[in-house]
PDB file of C-alpha atoms in Angstrom:
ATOM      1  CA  UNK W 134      11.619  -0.463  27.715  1.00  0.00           C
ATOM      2  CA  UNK W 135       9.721   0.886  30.651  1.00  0.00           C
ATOM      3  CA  UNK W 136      11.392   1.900  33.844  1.00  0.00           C
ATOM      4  CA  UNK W 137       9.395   2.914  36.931  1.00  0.00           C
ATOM      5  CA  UNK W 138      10.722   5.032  40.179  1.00  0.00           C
ATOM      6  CA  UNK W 139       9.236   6.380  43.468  1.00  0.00           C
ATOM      7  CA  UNK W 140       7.624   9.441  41.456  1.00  0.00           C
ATOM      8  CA  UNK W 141       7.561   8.580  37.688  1.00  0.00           C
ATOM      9  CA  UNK W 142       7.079   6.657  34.874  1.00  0.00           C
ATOM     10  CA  UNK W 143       9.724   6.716  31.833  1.00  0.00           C
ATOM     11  CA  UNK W 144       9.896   4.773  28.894  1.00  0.00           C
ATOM     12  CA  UNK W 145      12.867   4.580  27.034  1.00  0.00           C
ATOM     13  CA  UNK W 146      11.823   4.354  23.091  1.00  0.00           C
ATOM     14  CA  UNK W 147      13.186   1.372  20.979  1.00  0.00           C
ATOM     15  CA  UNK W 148      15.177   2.615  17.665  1.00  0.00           C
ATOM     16  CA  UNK W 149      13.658  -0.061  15.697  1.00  0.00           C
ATOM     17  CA  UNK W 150      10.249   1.988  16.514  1.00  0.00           C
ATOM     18  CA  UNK W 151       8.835   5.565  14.741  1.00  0.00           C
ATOM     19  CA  UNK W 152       6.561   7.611  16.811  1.00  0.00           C
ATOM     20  CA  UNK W 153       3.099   5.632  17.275  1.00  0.00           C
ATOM     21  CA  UNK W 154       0.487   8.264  16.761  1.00  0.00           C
ATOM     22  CA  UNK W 155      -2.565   7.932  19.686  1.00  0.00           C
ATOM     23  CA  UNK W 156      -5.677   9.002  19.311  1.00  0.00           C
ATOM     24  CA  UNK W 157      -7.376  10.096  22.891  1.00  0.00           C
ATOM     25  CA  UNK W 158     -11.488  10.757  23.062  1.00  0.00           C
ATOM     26  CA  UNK W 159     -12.387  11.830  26.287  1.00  0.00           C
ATOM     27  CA  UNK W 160     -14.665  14.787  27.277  1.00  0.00           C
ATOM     28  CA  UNK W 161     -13.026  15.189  30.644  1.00  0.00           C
ATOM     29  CA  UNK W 162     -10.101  17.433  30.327  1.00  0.00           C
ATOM     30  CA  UNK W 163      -8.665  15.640  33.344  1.00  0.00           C
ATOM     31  CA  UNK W 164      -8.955  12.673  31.617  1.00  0.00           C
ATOM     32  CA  UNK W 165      -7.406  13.885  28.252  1.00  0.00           C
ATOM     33  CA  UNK W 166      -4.795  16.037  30.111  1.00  0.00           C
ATOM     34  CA  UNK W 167      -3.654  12.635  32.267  1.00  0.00           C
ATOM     35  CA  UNK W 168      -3.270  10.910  29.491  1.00  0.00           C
ATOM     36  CA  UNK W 169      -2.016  13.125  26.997  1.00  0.00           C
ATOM     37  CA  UNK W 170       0.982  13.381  29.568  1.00  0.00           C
ATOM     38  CA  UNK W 171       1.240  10.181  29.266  1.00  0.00           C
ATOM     39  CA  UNK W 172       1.417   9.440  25.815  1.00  0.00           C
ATOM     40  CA  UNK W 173       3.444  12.494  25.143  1.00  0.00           C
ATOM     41  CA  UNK W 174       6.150  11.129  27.953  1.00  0.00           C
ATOM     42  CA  UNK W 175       6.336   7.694  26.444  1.00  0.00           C
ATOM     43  CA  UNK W 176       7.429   8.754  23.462  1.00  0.00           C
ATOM     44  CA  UNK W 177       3.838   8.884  20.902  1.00  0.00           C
ATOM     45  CA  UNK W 178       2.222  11.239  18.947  1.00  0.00           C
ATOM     46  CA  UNK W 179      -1.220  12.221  21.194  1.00  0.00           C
ATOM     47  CA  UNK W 180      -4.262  13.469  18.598  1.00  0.00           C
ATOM     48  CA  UNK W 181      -7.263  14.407  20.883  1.00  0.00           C
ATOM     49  CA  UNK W 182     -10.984  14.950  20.539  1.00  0.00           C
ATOM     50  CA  UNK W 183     -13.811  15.236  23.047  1.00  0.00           C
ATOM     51  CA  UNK W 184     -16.383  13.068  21.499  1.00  0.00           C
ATOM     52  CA  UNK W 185     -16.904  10.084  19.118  1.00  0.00           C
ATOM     53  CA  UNK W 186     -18.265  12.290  16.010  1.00  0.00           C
ATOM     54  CA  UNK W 187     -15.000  14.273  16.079  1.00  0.00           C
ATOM     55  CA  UNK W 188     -12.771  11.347  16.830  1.00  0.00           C
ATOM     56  CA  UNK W 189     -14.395   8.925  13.846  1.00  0.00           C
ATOM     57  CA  UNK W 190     -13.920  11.966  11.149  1.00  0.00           C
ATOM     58  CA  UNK W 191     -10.465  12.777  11.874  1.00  0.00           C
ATOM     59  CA  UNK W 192      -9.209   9.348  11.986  1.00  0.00           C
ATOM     60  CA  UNK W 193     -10.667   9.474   8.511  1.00  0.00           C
ATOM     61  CA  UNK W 194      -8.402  12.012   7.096  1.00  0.00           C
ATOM     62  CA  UNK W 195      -5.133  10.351   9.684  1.00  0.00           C
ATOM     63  CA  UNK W 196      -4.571   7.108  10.610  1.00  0.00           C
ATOM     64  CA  UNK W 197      -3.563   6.158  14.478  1.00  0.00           C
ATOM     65  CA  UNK W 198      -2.828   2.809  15.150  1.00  0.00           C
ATOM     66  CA  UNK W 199      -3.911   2.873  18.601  1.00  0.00           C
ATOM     67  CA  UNK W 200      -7.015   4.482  20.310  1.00  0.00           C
ATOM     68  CA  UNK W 201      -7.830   5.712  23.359  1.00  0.00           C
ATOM     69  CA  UNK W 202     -11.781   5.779  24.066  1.00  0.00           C
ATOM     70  CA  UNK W 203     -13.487   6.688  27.644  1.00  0.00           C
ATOM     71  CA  UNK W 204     -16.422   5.090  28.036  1.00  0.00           C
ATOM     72  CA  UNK W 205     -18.534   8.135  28.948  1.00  0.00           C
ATOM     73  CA  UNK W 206     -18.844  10.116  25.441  1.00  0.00           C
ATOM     74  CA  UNK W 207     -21.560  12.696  25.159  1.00  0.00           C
ATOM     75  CA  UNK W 208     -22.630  12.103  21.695  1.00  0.00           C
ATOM     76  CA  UNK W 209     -23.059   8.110  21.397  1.00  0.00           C
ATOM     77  CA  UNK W 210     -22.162   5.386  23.244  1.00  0.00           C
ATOM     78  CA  UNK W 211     -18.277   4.392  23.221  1.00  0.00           C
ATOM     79  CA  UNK W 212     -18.971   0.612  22.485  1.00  0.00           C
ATOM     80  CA  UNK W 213     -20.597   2.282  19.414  1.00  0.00           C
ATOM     81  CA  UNK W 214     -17.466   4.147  18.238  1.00  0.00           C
ATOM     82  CA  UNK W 215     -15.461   0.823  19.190  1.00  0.00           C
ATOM     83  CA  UNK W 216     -17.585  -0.865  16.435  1.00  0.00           C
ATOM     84  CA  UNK W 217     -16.940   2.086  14.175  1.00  0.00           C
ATOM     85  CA  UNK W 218     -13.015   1.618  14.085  1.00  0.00           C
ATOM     86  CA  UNK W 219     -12.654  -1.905  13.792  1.00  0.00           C
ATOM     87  CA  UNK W 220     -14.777  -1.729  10.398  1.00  0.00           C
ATOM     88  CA  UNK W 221     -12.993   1.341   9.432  1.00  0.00           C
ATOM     89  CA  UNK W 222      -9.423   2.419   8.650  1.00  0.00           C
ATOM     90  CA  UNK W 223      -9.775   1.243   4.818  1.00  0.00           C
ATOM     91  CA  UNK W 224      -8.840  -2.358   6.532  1.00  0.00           C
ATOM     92  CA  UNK W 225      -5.847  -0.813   8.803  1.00  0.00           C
ATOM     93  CA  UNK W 226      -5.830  -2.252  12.220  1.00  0.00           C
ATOM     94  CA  UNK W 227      -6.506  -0.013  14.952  1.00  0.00           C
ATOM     95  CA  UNK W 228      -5.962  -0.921  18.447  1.00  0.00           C
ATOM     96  CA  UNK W 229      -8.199   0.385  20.753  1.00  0.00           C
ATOM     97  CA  UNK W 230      -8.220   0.838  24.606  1.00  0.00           C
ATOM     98  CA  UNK W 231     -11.432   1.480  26.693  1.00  0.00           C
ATOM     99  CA  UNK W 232     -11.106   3.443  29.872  1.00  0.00           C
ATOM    100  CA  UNK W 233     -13.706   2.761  31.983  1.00  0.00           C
ATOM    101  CA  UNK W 234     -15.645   3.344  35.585  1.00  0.00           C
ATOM    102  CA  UNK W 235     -14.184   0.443  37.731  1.00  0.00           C
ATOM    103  CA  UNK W 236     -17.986   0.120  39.362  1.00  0.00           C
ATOM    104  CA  UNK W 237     -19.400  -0.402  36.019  1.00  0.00           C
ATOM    105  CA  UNK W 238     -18.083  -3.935  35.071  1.00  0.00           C
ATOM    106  CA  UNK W 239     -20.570  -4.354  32.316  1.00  0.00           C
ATOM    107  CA  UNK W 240     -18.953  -1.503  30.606  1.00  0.00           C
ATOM    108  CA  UNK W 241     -16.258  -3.453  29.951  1.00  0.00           C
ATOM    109  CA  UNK W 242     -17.941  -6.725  29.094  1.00  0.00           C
ATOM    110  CA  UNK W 243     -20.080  -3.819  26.356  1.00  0.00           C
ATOM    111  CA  UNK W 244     -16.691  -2.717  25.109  1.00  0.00           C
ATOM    112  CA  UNK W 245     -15.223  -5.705  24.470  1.00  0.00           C
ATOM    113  CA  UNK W 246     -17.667  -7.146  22.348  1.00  0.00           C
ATOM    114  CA  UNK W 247     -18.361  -4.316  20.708  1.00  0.00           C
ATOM    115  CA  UNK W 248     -14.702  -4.497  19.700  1.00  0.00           C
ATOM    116  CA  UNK W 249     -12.309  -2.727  21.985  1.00  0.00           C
ATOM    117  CA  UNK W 250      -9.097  -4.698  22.312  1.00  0.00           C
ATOM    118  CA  UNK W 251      -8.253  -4.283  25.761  1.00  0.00           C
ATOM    119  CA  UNK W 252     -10.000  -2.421  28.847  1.00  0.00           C
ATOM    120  CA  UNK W 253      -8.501  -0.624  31.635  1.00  0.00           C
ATOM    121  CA  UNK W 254     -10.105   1.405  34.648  1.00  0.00           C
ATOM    122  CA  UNK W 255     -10.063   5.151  35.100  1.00  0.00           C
ATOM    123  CA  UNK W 256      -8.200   4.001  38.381  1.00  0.00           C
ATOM    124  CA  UNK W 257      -5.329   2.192  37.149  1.00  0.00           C
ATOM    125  CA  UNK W 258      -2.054   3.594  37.954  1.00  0.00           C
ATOM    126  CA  UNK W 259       0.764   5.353  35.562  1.00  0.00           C
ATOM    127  CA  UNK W 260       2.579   2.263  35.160  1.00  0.00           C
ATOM    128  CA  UNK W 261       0.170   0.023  34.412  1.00  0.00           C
ATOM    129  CA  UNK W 262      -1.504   2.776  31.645  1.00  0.00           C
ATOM    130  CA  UNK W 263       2.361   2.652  30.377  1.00  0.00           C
ATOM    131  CA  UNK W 264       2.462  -1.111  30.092  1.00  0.00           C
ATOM    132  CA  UNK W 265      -0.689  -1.114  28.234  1.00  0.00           C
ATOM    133  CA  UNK W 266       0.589   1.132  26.001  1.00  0.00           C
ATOM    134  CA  UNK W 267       3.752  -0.913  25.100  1.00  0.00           C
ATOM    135  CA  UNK W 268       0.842  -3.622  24.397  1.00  0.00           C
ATOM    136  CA  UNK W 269      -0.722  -1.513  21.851  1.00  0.00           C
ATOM    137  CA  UNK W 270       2.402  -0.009  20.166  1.00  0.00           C
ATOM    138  CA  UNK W 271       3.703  -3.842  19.924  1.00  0.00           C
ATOM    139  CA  UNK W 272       1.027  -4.820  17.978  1.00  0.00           C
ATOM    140  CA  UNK W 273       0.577  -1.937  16.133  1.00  0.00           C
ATOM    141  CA  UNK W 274       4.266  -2.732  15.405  1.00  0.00           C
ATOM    142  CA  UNK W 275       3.295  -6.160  14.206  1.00  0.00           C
ATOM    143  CA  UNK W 276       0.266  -5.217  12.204  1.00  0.00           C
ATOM    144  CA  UNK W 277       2.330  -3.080  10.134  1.00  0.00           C
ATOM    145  CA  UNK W 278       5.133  -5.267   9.806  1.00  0.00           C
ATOM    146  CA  UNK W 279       2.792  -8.565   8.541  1.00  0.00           C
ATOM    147  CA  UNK W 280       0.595  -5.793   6.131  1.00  0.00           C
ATOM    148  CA  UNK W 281       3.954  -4.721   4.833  1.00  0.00           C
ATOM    149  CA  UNK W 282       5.057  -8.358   4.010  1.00  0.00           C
ATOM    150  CA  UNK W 283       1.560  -9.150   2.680  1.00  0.00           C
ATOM    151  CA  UNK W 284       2.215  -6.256   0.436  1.00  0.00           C
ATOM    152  CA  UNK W 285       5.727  -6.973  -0.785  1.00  0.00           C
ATOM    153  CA  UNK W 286       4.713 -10.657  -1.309  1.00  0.00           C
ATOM    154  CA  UNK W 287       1.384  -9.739  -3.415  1.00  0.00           C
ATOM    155  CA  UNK W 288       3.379  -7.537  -5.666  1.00  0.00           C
ATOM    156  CA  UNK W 289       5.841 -10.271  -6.385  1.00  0.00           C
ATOM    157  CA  UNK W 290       3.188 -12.446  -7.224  1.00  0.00           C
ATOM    158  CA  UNK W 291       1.791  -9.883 -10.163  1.00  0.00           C
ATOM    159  CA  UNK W 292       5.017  -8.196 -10.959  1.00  0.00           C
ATOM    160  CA  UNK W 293       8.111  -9.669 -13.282  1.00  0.00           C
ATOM    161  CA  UNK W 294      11.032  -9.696 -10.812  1.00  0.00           C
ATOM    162  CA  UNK W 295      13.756  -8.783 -14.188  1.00  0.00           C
ATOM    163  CA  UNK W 296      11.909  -5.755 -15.666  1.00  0.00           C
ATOM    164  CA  UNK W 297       9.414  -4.441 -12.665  1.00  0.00           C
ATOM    165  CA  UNK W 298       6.473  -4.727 -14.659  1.00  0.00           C
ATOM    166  CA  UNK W 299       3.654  -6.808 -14.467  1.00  0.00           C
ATOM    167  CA  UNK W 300       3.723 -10.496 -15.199  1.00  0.00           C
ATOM    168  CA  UNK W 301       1.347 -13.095 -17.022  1.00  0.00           C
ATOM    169  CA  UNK W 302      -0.465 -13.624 -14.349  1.00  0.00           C
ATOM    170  CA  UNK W 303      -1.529  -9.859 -13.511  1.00  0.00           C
ATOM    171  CA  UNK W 304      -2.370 -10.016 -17.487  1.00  0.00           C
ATOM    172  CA  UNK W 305      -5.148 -12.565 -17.346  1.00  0.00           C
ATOM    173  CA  UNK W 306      -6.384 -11.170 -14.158  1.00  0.00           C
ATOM    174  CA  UNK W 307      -6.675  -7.628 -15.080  1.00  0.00           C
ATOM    175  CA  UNK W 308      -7.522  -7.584 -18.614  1.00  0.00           C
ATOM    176  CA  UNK W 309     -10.707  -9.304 -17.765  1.00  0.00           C
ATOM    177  CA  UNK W 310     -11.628  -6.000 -15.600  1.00  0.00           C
ATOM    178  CA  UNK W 311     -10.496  -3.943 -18.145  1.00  0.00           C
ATOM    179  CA  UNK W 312     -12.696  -5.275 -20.593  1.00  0.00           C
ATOM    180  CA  UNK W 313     -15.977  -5.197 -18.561  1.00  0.00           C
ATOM    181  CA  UNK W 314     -15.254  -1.633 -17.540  1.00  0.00           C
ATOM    182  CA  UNK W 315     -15.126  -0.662 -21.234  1.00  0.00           C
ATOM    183  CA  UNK W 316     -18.393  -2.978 -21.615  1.00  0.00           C
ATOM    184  CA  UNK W 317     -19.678  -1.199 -18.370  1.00  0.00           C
ATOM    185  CA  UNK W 318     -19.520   2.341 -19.616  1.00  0.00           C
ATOM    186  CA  UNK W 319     -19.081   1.517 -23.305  1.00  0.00           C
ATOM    187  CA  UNK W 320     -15.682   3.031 -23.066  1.00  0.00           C
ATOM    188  CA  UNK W 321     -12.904   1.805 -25.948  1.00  0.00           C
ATOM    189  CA  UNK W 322      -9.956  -0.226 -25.110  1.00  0.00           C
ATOM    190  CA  UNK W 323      -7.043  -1.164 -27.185  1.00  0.00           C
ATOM    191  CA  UNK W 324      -4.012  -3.506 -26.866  1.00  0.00           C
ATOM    192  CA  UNK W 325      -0.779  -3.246 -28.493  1.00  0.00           C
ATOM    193  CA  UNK W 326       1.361  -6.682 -28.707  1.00  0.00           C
ATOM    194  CA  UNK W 327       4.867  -6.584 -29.548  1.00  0.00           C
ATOM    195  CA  UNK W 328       7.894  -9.016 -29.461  1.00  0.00           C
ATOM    196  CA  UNK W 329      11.809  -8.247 -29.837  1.00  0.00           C
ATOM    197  CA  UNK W 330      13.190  -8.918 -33.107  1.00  0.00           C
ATOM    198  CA  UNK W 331      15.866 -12.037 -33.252  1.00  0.00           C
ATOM    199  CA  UNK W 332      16.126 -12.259 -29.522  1.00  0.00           C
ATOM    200  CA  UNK W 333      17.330 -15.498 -29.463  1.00  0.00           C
ATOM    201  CA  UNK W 334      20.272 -14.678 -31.781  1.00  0.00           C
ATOM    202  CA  UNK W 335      21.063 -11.881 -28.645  1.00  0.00           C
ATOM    203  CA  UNK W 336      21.323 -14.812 -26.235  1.00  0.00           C
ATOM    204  CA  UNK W 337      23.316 -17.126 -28.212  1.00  0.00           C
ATOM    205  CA  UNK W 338      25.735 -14.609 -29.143  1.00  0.00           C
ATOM    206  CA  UNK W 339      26.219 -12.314 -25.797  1.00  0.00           C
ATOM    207  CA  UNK W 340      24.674 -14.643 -23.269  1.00  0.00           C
ATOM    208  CA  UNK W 341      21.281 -14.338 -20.818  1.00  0.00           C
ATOM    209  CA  UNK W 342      23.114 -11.208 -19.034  1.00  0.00           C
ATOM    210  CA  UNK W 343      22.889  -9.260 -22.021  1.00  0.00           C
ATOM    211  CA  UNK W 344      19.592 -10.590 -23.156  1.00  0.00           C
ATOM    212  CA  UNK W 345      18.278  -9.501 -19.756  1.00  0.00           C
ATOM    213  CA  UNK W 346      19.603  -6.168 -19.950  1.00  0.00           C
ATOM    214  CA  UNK W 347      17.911  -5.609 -22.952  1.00  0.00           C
ATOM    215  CA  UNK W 348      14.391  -6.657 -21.762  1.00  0.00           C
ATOM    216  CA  UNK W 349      14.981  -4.471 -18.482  1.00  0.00           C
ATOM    217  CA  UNK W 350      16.091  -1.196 -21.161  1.00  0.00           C
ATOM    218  CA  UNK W 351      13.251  -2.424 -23.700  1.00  0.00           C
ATOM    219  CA  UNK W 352      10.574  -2.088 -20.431  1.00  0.00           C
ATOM    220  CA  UNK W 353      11.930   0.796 -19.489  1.00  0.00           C
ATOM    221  CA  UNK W 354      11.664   2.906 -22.890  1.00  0.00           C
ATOM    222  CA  UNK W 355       8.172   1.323 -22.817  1.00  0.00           C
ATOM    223  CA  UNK W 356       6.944   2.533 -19.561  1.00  0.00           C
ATOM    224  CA  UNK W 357       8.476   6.147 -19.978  1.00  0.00           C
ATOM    225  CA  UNK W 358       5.864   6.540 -23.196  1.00  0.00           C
ATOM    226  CA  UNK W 359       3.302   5.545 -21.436  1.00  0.00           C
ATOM    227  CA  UNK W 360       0.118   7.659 -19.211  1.00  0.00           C
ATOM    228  CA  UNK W 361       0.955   7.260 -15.808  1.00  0.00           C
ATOM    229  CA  UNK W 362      -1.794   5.618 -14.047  1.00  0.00           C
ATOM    230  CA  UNK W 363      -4.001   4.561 -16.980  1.00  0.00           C
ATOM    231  CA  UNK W 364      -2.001   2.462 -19.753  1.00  0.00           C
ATOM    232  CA  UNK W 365       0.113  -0.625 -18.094  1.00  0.00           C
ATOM    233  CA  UNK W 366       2.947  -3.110 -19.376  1.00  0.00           C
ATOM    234  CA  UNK W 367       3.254  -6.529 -18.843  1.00  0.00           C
ATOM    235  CA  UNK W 368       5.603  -9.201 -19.953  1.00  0.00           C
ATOM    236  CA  UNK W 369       3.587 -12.322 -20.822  1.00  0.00           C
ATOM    237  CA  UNK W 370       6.539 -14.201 -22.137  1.00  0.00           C
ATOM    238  CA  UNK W 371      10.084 -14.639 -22.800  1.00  0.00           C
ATOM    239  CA  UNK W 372      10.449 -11.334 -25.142  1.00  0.00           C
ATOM    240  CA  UNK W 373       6.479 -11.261 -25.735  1.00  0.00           C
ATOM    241  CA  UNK W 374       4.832  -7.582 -24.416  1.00  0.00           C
ATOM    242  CA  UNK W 375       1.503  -6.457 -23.798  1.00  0.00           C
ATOM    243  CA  UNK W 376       0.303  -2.984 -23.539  1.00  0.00           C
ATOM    244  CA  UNK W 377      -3.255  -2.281 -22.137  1.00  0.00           C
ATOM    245  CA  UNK W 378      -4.681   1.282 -23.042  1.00  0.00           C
ATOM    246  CA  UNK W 379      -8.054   2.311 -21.351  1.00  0.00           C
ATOM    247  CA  UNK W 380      -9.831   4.836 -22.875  1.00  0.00           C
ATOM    248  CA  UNK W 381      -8.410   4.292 -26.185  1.00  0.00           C
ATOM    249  CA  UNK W 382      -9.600   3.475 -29.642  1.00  0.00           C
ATOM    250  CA  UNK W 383      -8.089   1.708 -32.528  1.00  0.00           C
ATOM    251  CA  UNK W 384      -6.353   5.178 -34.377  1.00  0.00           C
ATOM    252  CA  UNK W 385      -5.296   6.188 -30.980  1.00  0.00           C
ATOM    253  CA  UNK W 386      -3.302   2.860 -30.584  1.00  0.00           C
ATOM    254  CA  UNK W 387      -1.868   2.592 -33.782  1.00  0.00           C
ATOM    255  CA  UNK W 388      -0.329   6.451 -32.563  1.00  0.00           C
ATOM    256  CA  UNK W 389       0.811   4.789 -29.296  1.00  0.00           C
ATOM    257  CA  UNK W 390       2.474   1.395 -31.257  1.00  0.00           C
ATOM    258  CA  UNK W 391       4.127   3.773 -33.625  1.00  0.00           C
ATOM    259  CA  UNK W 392       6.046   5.892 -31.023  1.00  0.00           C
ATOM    260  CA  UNK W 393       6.641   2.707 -28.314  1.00  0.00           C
ATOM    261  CA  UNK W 394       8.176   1.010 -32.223  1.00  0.00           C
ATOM    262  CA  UNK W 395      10.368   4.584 -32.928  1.00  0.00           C
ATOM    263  CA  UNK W 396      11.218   4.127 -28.733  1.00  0.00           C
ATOM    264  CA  UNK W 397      12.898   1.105 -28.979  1.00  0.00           C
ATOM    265  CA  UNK W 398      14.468   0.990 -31.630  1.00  0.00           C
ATOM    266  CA  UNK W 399      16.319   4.389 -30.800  1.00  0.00           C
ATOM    267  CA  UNK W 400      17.284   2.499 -27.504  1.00  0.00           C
ATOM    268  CA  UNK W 401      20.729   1.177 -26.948  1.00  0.00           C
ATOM    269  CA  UNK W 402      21.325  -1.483 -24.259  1.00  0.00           C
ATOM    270  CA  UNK W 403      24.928  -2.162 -23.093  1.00  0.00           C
ATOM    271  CA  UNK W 404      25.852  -5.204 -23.042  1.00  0.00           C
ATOM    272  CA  UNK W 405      29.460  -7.359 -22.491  1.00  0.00           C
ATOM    273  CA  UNK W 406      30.608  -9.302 -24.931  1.00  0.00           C
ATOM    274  CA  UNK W 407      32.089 -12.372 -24.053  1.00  0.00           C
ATOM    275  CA  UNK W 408      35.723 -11.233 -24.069  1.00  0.00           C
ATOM    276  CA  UNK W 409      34.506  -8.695 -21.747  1.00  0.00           C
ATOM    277  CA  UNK W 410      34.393  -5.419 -23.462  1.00  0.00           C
ATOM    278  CA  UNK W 411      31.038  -3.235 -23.426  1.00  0.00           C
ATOM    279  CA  UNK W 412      28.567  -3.046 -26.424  1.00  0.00           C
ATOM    280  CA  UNK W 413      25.468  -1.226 -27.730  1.00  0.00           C
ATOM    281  CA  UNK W 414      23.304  -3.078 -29.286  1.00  0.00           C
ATOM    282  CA  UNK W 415      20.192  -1.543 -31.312  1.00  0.00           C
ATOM    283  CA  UNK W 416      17.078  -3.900 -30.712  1.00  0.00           C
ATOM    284  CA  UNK W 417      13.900  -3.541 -33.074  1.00  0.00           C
ATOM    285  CA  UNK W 418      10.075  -5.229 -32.137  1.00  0.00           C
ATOM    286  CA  UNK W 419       7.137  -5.683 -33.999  1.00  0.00           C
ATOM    287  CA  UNK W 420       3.907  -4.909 -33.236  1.00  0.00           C
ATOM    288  CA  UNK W 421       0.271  -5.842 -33.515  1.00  0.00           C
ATOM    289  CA  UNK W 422      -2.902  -3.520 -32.367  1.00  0.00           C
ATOM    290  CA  UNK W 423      -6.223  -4.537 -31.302  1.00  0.00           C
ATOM    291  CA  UNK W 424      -9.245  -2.713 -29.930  1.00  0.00           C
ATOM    292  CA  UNK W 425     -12.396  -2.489 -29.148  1.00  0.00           C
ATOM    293  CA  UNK W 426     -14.219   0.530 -29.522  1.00  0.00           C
ATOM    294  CA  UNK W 427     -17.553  -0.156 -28.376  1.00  0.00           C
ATOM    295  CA  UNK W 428     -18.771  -3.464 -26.180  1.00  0.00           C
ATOM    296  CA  UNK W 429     -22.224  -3.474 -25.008  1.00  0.00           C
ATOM    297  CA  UNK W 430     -24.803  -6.247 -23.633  1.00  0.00           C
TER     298      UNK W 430
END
């Protein structure tokens, strides 16, 4: 919320809101000084950098939503750093801001094809240089938000909502990949299958709660054995597995099958029986291997 006096601007920050980090490239100090203040005063974080070079690498090691770009830079043009961060940021959105000479209209008409999202003059007063910052910090705000429930909503769709790994669906995506990258570099790649033993007879007898319970401990003992960042689970059916090791031959599998077989069946999930009362129950699985050690053309 902005409030403006005879002498100042002030901008009260929303709690809903973190710190919006700003990058400023200017290579007037007055420029950068006026509106670091600003940015400092309105409650963002201010990065700064005198040209476009300097700007374009660090916003390649940090990201900042929102950028602030005069439109006299001494390296390149600034329409040509505008182009630069929209098709950068590893497909994060960056709003950007051109500040430029009010008796150069075309520079704005430059800017804003080349990509800047708004344009304001090196004139324009505190509050107005306020209000467009509430502009860019709203839908910076809103970017985030929609790429965070793009996010949650693609890892639903590949993920098993009752064990957290992936689903059938991630399976006949991925595997596919997996085995041209193995072609590609003639790499091997193995698969280990496995089912729980007599899960049905778990169901009938303790009910779906307990069966569940035991898939979610089963994935769990799974995942633990497993290279982090290389091998992956998925659950392709009811009590049907599938474990995808890169990088690993048909002796090497067999190794990894044995140890996921001793894993699970040293498990104990608790479970309520129907009257109630709390239960371990031992589950077993068997297993089948299959790899490829060499694919070529």
């Amino acid at each position: 919320m902005i409030s403006i006096d005879d002498t100042a601007v002030h901008c009260v920050r929303p709690s809903h809101l973190d710190n919006c980090r700003v990058m400023i490239v200017s290579a007037d100090p007055r420029v950068r000084e006026r509106l670091f203040q600003l940015v400092t005063l309105n409650a963002f974080e201010p990065r700064l950098s005198e040209n476009g070079a300097e700007a374009l690498a660090w916003l390649e090691l940090e990201h900042c939503p929102v950028v602030l770009v005069d439109s006299q830079l001494p390296d390149r043009p600034a329409g040509e750093v505008c182009t630069a961060l929209r098709g950068g940021a590893g497909g994060r959105y960056r709003y950007t801001v051109l500040f430029c000479d009010p008796s150069d209209p075309r520079a704005v008409v430059d800017g804003l094809r080349a990509g800047a999202d708004d344009c304001v003059s090196r004139g324009a007063q505190d509050a107005e240089l306020v209000a467009r910052l509430e502009v860019a910090r709203r839908v910076a705000t809103l970017e985030h938000s929609l790429r965070a429930a793009c996010d949650a909503n693609e890892r639903l769709a590949i993920v098993d909502p009752l064990t957290g790994v992936y689903n059938r669906r991630y399976l006949d995506r991925q595997l596919p990949r997996e085995l041209e990258r193995a072609r590609r570099y003639v790499r091997p790649l193995s698969l280990v299958a496995f089912d729980l033993d007599h899960f049905k007879a778990i169901n009938d007898r303790y009910g779906h709660d307990a069966g569940d319970r035991v898939l979610r401990t089963v994935s769990r003992a799974v995942r633990r054995r497993l290279r982090r960042g290389v091998d992956w689970l998925a659950r392709c059916g009811g009590e049907e597995f599938v474990v995808v090791l890169p990088e690993t031959g048909l002796q090497g599998a067999r190794v990894v099958a044995e140890r996921l077989r001793a894993a699970i069946a040293a498990e104990r999930a608790v479970v309520e029986t129907h009257a109630g009362e709390p239960r371990e129950l031992a589950v077993t699985a068997s297993f089948g291997v299959a790899a490829v050690e060499e694919l070529a053309d």
